[in-house]
Coordinates of C-alpha atoms and ligand atoms in Angstrom, one line a residue:
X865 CA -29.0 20.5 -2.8
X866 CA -25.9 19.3 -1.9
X867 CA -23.8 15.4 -3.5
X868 CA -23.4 13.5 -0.2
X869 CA -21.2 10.3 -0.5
X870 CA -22.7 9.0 2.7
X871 CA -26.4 9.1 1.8
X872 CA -28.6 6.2 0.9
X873 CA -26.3 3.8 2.1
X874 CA -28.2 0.6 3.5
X875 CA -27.3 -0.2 7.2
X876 CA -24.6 -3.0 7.5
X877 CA -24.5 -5.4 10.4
X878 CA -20.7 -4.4 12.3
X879 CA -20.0 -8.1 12.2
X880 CA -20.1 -8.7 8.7
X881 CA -16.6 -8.9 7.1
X882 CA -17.6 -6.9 3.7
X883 CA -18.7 -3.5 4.4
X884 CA -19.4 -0.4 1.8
X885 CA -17.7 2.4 3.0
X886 CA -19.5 4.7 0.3
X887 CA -19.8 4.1 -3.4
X888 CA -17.0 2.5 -4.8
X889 CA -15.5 1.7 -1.2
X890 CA -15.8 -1.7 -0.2
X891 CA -13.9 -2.6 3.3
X892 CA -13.1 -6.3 3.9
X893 CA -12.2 -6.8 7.0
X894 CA -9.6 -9.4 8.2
X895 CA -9.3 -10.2 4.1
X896 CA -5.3 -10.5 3.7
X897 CA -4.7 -12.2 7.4
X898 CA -3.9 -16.1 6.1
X899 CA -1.7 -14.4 4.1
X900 CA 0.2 -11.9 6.6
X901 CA 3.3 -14.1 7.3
X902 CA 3.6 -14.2 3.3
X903 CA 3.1 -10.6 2.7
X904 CA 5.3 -9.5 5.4
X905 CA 8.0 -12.0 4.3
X906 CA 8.1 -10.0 0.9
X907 CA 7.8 -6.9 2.0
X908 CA 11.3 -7.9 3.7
X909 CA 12.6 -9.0 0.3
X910 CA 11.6 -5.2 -1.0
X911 CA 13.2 -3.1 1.7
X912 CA 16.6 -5.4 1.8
X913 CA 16.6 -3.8 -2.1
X914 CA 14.6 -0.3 -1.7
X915 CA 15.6 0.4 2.0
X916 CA 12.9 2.5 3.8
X917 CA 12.8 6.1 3.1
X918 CA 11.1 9.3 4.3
X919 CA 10.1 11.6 0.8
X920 CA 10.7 15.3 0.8
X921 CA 7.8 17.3 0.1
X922 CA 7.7 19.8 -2.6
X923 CA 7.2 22.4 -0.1
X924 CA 10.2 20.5 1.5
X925 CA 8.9 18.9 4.6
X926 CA 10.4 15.2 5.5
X927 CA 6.8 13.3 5.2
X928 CA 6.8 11.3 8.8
X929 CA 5.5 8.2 6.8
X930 CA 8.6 6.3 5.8
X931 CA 8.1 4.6 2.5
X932 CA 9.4 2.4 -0.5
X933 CA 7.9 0.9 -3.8
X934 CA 7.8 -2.2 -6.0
X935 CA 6.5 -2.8 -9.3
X936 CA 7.4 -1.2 -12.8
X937 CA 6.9 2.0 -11.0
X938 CA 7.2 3.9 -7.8
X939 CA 5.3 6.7 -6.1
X940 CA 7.8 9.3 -5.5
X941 CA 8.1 13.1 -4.2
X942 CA 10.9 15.2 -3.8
X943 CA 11.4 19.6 -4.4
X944 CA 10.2 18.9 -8.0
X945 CA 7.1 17.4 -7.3
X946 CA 4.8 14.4 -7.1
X947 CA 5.5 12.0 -9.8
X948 CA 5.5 7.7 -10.7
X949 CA 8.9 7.0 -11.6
X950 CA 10.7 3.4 -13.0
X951 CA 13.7 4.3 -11.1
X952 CA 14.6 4.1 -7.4
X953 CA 16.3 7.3 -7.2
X954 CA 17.9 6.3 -4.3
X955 CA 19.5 3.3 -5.6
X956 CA 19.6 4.3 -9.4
X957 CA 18.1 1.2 -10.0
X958 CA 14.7 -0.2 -11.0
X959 CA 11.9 -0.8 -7.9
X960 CA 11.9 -4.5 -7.1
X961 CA 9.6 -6.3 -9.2
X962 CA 5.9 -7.1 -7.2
X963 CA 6.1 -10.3 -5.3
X964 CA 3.8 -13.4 -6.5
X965 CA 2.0 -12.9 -2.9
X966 CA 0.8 -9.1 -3.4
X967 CA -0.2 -9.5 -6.8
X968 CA -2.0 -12.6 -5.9
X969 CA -3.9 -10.4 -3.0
X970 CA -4.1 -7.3 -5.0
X971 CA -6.1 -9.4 -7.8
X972 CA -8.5 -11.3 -5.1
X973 CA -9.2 -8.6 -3.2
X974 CA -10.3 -6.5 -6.2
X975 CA -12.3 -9.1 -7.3
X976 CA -14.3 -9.2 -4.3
X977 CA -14.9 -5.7 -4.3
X978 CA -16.0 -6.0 -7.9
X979 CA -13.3 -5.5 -9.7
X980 CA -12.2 -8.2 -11.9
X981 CA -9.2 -8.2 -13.7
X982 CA -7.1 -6.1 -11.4
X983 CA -3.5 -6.0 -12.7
X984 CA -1.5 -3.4 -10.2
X985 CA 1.7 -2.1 -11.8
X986 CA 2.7 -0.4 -8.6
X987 CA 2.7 -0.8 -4.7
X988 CA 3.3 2.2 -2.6
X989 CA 4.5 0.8 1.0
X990 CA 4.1 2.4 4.1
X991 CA 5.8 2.0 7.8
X992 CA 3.9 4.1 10.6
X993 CA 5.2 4.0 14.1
X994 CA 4.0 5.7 16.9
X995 CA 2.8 9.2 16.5
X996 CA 3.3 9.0 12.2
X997 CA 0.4 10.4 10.7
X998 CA -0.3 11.0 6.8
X999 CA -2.2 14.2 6.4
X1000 CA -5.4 15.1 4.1
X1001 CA -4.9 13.6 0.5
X1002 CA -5.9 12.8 -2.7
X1003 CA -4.2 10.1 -4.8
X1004 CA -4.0 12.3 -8.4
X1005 CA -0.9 10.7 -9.8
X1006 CA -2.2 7.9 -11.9
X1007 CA -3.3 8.0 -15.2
X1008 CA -6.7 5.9 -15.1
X1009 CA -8.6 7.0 -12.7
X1010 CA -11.4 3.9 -13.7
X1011 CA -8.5 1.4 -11.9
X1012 CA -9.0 1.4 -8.2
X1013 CA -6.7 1.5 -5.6
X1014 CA -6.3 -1.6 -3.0
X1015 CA -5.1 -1.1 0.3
X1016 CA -4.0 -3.4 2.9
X1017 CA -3.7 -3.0 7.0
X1018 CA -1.0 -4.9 8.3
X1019 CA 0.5 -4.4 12.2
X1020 CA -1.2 -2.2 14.9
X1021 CA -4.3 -0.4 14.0
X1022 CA -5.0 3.2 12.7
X1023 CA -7.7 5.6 12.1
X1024 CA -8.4 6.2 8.8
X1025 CA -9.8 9.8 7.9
X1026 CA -12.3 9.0 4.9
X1027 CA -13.6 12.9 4.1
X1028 CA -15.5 13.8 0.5
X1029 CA -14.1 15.2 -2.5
X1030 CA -13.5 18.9 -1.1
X1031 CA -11.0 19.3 1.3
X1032 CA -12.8 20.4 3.2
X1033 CA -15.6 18.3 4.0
X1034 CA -15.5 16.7 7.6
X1035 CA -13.7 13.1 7.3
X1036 CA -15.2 10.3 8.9
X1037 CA -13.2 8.0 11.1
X1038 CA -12.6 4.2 10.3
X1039 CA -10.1 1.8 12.6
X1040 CA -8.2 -0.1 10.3
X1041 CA -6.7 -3.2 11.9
X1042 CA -4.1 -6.1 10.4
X1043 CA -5.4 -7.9 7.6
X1044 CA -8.0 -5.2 6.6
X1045 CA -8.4 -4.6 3.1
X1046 CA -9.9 -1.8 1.3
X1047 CA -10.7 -1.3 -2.6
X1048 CA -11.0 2.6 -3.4
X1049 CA -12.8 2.9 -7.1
X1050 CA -15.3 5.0 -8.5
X1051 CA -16.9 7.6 -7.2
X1052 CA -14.7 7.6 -4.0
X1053 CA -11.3 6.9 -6.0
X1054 CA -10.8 10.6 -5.3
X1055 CA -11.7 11.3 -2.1
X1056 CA -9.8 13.0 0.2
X1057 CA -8.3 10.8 3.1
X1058 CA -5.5 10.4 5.4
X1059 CA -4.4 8.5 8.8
X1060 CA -4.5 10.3 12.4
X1061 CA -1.5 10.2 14.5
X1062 CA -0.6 6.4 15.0
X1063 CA -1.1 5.3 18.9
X1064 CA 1.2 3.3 20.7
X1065 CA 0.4 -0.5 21.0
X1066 CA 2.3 -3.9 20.6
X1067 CA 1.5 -6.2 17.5
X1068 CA 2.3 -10.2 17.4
X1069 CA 3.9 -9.7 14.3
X1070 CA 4.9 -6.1 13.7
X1071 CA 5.4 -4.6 17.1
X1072 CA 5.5 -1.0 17.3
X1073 CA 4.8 -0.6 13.3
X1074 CA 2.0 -0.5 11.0
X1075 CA 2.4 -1.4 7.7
X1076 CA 0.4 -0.4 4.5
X1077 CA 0.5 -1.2 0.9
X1078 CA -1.5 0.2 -1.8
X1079 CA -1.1 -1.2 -5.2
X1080 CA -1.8 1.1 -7.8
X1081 CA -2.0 1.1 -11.9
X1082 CA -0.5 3.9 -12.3
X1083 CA -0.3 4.3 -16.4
Ligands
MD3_1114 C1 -8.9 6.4 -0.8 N1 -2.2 5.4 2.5 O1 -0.6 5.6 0.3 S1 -4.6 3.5 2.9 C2 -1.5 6.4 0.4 O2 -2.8 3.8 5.5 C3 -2.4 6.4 1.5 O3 -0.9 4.3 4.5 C4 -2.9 5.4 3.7 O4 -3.3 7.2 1.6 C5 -2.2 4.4 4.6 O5 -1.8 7.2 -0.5 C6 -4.3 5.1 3.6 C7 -6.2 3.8 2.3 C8 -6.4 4.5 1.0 C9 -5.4 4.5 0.0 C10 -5.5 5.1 -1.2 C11 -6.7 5.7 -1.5 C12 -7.5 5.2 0.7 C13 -7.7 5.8 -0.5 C14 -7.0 6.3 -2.7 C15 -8.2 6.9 -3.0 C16 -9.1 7.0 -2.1
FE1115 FE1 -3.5 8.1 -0.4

């Protein structure tokens, strides 16, 4: 007998804006759109202060993801490792704190995907342009593994690679489009999952970019 995250899920009309994923993974589509202009306005406010970035791996390759942070900490990586850290080592300064905006979102959307209480101290952001891809991952670094992790889709659409909780199980593939939201908790808060190489396309809003932020409690 073999754990299957996918079994004994009910079938969910494609049209309705909630869908469950697998346990603990609740997709709501379209969720964070009436609040794009806003989220994207802050996420400027971030990057004039913790300009993008692309992270050295510890095996020192330069990820193809650029990325910065906000909140009391930030998701970094560099020759020593994986690690949350309260300073920008680029800037030697503290992250920018998290905008009213995303904590506002982050708290909703965990709400509706039955989480209440929801008080990120983190956001991880990521820009994707063409051809960017984020290989096969778990997220490991944060202490309480009960908090979930909220993502949101913003810009030109991706496939999202949603495998099990061995590397190598098979992934399934999700299209994520602007405004999608996704809360990651229980028994898939450690699933492995990454985004296939990003195809070309031209977004209203973002052009040739996708962006993504996860907030995070990371202690
Ligand atoms: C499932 N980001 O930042 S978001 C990441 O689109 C990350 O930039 C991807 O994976 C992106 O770590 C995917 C969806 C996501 C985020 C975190 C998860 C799915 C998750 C954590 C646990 C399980
Ligand atoms: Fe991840």
């Amino acid at each position: 007998m073999t754990f299957d995250l996918f079994d004994s899920l009910p079938p969910e009309p494609d049209d309705d804006p909630t869908e469950t994923l697998a346990p603990g993974a609740v997709l709501l589509r379209r969720f964070a759109r009436d609040d794009d202009q806003a989220l994207l306005a802050a996420v400027g406010d971030v990057t004039a202060s913790a300009p993008w970035r692309h992270l050295i791996t510890p095996g020192g390759l330069r990820m193809s993801v650029a990325m910065t942070n906000c909140g009391s900490y930030g998701w970094v990586s560099d020759r020593a490792g994986y690690r949350y850290d309260p300073i920008d080592p680029d800037s030697g300064l503290p992250w920018p704190s998290l905008p009213a905006p995303f904590l506002s979102l982050a708290a909703r959307a965990a709400a509706a995907g039955g989480y209440d209480g929801f008080v990120p101290d983190a956001c991880l952001i990521n820009r994707y342009l063409p051809g960017t891809r984020l290989s096969l991952h778990q997220d490991r670094d944060e202490q309480d593994m009960r908090a979930p992790i909220v993502s949101v889709s913003l810009g030109l659409p991706a496939t999202f690679l949603f495998g099990g909780l061995r590397r190598a199980d098979r992934p399934a593939r999700v299209r994520l489009a602007h405004g999608d939201v996704v809360v990651w908790g229980g028994p898939s808060r450690l699933v492995f999952h990454g985004i296939a190489p990003l195809a070309d396309g031209d977004h209203p809003l973002l052009g040739h970019e996708r962006i993504n932020l996860t907030f995070r409690k990371a202690r």
